[in-house]
XYZ file of C-alpha atoms in Angstrom:
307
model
C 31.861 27.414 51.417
C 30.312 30.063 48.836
C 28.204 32.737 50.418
C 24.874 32.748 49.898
C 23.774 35.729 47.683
C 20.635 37.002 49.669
C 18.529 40.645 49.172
C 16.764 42.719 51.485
C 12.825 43.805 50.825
C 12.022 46.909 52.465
C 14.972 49.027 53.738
C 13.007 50.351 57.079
C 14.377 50.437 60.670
C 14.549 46.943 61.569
C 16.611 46.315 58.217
C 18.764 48.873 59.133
C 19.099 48.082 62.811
C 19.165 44.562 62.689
C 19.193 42.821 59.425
C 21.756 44.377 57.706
C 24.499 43.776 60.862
C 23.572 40.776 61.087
C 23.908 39.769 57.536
C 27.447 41.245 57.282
C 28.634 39.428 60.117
C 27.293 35.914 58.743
C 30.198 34.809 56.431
C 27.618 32.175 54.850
C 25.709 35.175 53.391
C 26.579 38.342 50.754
C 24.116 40.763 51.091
C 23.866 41.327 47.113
C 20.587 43.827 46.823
C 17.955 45.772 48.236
C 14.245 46.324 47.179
C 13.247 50.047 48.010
C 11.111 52.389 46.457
C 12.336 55.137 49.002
C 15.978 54.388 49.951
C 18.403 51.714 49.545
C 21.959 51.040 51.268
C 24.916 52.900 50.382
C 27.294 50.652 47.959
C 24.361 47.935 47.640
C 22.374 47.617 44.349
C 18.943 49.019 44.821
C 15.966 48.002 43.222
C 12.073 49.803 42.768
C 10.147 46.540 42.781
C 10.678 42.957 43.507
C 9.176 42.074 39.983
C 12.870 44.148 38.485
C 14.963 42.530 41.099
C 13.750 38.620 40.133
C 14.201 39.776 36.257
C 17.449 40.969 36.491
C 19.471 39.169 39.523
C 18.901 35.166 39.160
C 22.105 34.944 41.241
C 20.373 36.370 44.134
C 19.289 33.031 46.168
C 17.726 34.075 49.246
C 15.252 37.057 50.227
C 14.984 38.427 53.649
C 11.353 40.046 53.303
C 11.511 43.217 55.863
C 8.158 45.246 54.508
C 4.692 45.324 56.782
C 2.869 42.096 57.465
C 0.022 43.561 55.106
C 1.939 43.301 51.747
C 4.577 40.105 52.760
C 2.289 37.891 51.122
C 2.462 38.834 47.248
C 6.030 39.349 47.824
C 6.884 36.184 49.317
C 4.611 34.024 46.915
C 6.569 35.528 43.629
C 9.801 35.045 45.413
C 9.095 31.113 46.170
C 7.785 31.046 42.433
C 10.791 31.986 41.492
C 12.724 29.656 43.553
C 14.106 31.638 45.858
C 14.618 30.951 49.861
C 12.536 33.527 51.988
C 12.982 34.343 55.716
C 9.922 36.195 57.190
C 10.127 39.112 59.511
C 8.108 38.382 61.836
C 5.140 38.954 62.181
C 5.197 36.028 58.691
C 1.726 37.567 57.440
C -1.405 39.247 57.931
C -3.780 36.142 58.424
C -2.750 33.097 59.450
C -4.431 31.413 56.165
C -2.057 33.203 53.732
C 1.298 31.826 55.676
C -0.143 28.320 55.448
C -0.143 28.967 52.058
C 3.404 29.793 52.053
C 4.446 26.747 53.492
C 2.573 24.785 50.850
C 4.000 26.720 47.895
C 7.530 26.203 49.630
C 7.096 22.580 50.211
C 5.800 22.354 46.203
C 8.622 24.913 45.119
C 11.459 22.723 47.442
C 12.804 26.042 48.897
C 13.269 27.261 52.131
C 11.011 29.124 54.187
C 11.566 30.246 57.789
C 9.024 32.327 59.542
C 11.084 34.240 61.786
C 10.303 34.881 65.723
C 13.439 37.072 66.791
C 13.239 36.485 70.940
C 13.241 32.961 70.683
C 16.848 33.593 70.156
C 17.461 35.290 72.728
C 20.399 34.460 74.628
C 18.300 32.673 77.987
C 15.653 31.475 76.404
C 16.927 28.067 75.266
C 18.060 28.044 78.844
C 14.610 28.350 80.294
C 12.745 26.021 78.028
C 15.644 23.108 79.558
C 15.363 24.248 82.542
C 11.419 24.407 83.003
C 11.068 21.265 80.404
C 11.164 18.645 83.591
C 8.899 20.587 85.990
C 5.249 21.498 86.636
C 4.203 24.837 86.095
C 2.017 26.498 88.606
C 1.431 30.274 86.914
C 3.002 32.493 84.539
C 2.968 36.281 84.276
C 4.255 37.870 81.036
C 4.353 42.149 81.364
C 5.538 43.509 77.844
C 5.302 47.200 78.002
C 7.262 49.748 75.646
C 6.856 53.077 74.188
C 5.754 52.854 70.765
C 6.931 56.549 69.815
C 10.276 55.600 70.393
C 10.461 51.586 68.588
C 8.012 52.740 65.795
C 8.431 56.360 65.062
C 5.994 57.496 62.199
C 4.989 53.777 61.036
C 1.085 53.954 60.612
C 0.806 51.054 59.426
C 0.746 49.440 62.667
C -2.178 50.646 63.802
C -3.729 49.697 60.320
C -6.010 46.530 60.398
C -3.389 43.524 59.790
C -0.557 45.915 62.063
C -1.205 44.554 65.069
C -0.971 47.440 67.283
C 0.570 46.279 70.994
C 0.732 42.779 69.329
C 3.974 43.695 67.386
C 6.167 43.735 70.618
C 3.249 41.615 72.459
C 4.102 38.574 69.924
C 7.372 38.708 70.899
C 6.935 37.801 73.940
C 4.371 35.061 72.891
C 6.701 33.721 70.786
C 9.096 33.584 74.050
C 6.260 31.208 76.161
C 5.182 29.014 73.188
C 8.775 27.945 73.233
C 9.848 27.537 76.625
C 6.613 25.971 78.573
C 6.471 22.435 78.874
C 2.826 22.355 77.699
C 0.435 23.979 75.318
C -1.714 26.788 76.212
C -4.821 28.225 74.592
C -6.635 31.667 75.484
C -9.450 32.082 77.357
C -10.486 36.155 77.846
C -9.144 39.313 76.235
C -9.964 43.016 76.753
C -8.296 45.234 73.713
C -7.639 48.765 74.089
C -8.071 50.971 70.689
C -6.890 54.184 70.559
C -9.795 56.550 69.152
C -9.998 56.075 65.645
C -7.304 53.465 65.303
C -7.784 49.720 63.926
C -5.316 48.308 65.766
C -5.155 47.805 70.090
C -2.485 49.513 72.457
C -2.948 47.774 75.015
C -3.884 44.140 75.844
C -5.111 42.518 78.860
C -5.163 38.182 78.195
C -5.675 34.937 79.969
C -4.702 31.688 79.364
C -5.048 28.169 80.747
C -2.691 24.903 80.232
C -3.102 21.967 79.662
C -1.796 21.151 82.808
C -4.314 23.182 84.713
C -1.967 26.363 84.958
C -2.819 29.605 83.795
C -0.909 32.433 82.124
C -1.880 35.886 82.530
C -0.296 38.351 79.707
C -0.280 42.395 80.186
C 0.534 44.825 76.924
C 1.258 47.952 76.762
C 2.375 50.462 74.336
C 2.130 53.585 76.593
C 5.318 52.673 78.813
C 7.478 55.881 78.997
C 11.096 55.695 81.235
C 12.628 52.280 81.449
C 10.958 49.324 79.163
C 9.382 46.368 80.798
C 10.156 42.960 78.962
C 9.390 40.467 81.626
C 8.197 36.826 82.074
C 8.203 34.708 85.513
C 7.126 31.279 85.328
C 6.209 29.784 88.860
C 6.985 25.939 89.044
C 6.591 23.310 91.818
C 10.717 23.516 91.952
C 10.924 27.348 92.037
C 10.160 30.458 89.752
C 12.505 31.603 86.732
C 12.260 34.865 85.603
C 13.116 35.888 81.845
C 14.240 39.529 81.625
C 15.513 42.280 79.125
C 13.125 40.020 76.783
C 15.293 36.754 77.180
C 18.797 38.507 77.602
C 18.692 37.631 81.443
C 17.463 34.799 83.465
C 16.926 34.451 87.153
C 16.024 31.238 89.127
C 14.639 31.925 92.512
C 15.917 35.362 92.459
C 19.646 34.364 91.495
C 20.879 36.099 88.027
C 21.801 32.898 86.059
C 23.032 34.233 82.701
C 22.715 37.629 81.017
C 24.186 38.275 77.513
C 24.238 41.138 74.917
C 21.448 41.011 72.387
C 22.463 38.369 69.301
C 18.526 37.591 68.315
C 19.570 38.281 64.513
C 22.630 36.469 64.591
C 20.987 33.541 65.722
C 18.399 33.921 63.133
C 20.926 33.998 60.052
C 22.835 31.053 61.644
C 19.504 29.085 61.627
C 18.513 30.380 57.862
C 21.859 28.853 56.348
C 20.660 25.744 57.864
C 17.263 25.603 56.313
C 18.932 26.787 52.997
C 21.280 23.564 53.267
C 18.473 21.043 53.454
C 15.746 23.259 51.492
C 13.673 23.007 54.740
C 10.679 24.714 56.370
C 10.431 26.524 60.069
C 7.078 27.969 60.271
C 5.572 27.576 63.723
C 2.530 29.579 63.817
C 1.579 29.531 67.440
C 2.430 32.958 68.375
C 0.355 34.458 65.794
C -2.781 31.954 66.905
C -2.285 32.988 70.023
C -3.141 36.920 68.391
C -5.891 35.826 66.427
C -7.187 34.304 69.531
C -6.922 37.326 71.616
C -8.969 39.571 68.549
C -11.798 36.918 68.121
C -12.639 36.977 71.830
C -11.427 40.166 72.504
C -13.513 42.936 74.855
C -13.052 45.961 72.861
C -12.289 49.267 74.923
C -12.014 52.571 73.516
C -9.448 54.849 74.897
C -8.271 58.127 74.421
C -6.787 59.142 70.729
C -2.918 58.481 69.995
C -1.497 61.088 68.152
């Protein structure tokens, strides 16, 4: 099978850390170019814009689009204009309104588009949505809290208006729940903490109710120092499984279950090639609903500056 010639769009650190291992070990891609203004990869033709990279590489099939939410958009619409695949990083836009819009010019384009939510490959989750996807859940507690100095070192755009703030790692694990509860969910309180003079939360206190009368209470929190909390318990009528490590482990009724090395990415390029196959479209927005929920009725706290 020929190798899918695909290019990376902003060389930052999740290219780097994830993307770009990923890629290499996926014989049904070539990584064939980078867009950078800044810095490219060694051995890999480099590009200034997008606009030079479409012009001069028609050979390159697929983009992986790695850049800030804020600026995905343009990029993404002149890459499906030009008929090539795109994979999101997640989160797939600013607005929910512009990724919509994606998915329309993909369908009209007949490309691929796949709006990407790393965790829900994670190596337990697919094991905890069969597992819980015969029982009746009773409560759910999600507690997401990292240190943002040492994931995001120097990125201001996240606390820029369209960043997200705590929702970067806090959609995560929303993207974790959407998958694996039996039912839907929609919010029903918020209280957002903003730094000082920052447009983005970091921290995030949110309640949810099911449909089936259960609730879901979500804690985020950027200011975790020592050991990183990545945690979800779901409490059924048959017992409670716990997701940990951010879906690496799983625990039913306090037995350890499975636990496996991190392979989000992997599983994400695996599930690309597919959609690039059949020209099809993965693009469940419910995570980032669930955000735009949680800034419409959010409480808005002000906390002390982060520097």
């Amino acid at each position: 099978m020929t190798a899918t010639n695909i290019a990376i769009v902003g060389v930052g650190k999740i290219a780097r850390d994830q993307h770009v291992p990923a890629i290499s070990g996926n014989a049904r891609f070539h990584l064939a170019a980078t867009v950078s203004s800044h810095s490219g990869l060694d051995g890999i033709d480099n590009f200034e814009t997008l606009d030079a990279l479409l012009a001069a590489r028609p050979d390159i099939e697929a983009m992986a689009l790695c850049m800030p939410p804020q600026v995905r958009y343009e990029a993404a619409a002149k890459a499906i204009a030009a008929d090539r695949h795109v994979l999101l990083e997640k989160p797939p836009g600013a607005t929910i309104a512009e990724v919509e819009a994606l998915v329309r010019m993909a369908k009209a384009q007949n490309v691929a588009l796949f709006a990407t939510w790393h965790s829900r490959f994670a190596a337990a989750v697919e094991p905890a949505r069969l597992w819980l996807q015969d029982k009746k859940v009773r409560h759910v507690s999600v507690i997401w809290k990292e240190d943002v100095r040492r994931w995001h070192p120097g990125q201001a755009w996240i606390w820029q208006p369209g960043g997200l703030g705590v929702f970067d790692p806090g959609i995560n694990a929303l993207s974790i729940v959407t998958r694996i509860l039996p039912e839907p969910f929609h919010l029903v309180s918020s209280t957002l903490e903003f730094p000082d003079g920052r447009d983005a939360p970091i921290a995030a206190t949110l309640r949810f109710t099911g449909d089936g009368g259960f609730e879901v209470e979500a804690n985020f929190d950027w200011r975790q120092t020592g050991p990183q909390s990545w945690d979800i318990e779901v409490e059924t009528e048959s017992g409670t499984l716990l997701l940990r490590s951010g879906g690496a482990e799983m625990h039913v009724d306090g037995r350890e279950t499975l636990r496996e090395d991190d392979a989000e990415y992997d599983g994400i390029y695996a599930r690309f090639a597919e959609l690039i196959s059949t020209r099809d479209i993965d693009a469940d927005l419910s995570p980032l609903i669930h955000v735009a929920d949680a800034f419409m009725l959010g409480r808005r706290v002000v906390v002390e500056p982060f520097a």
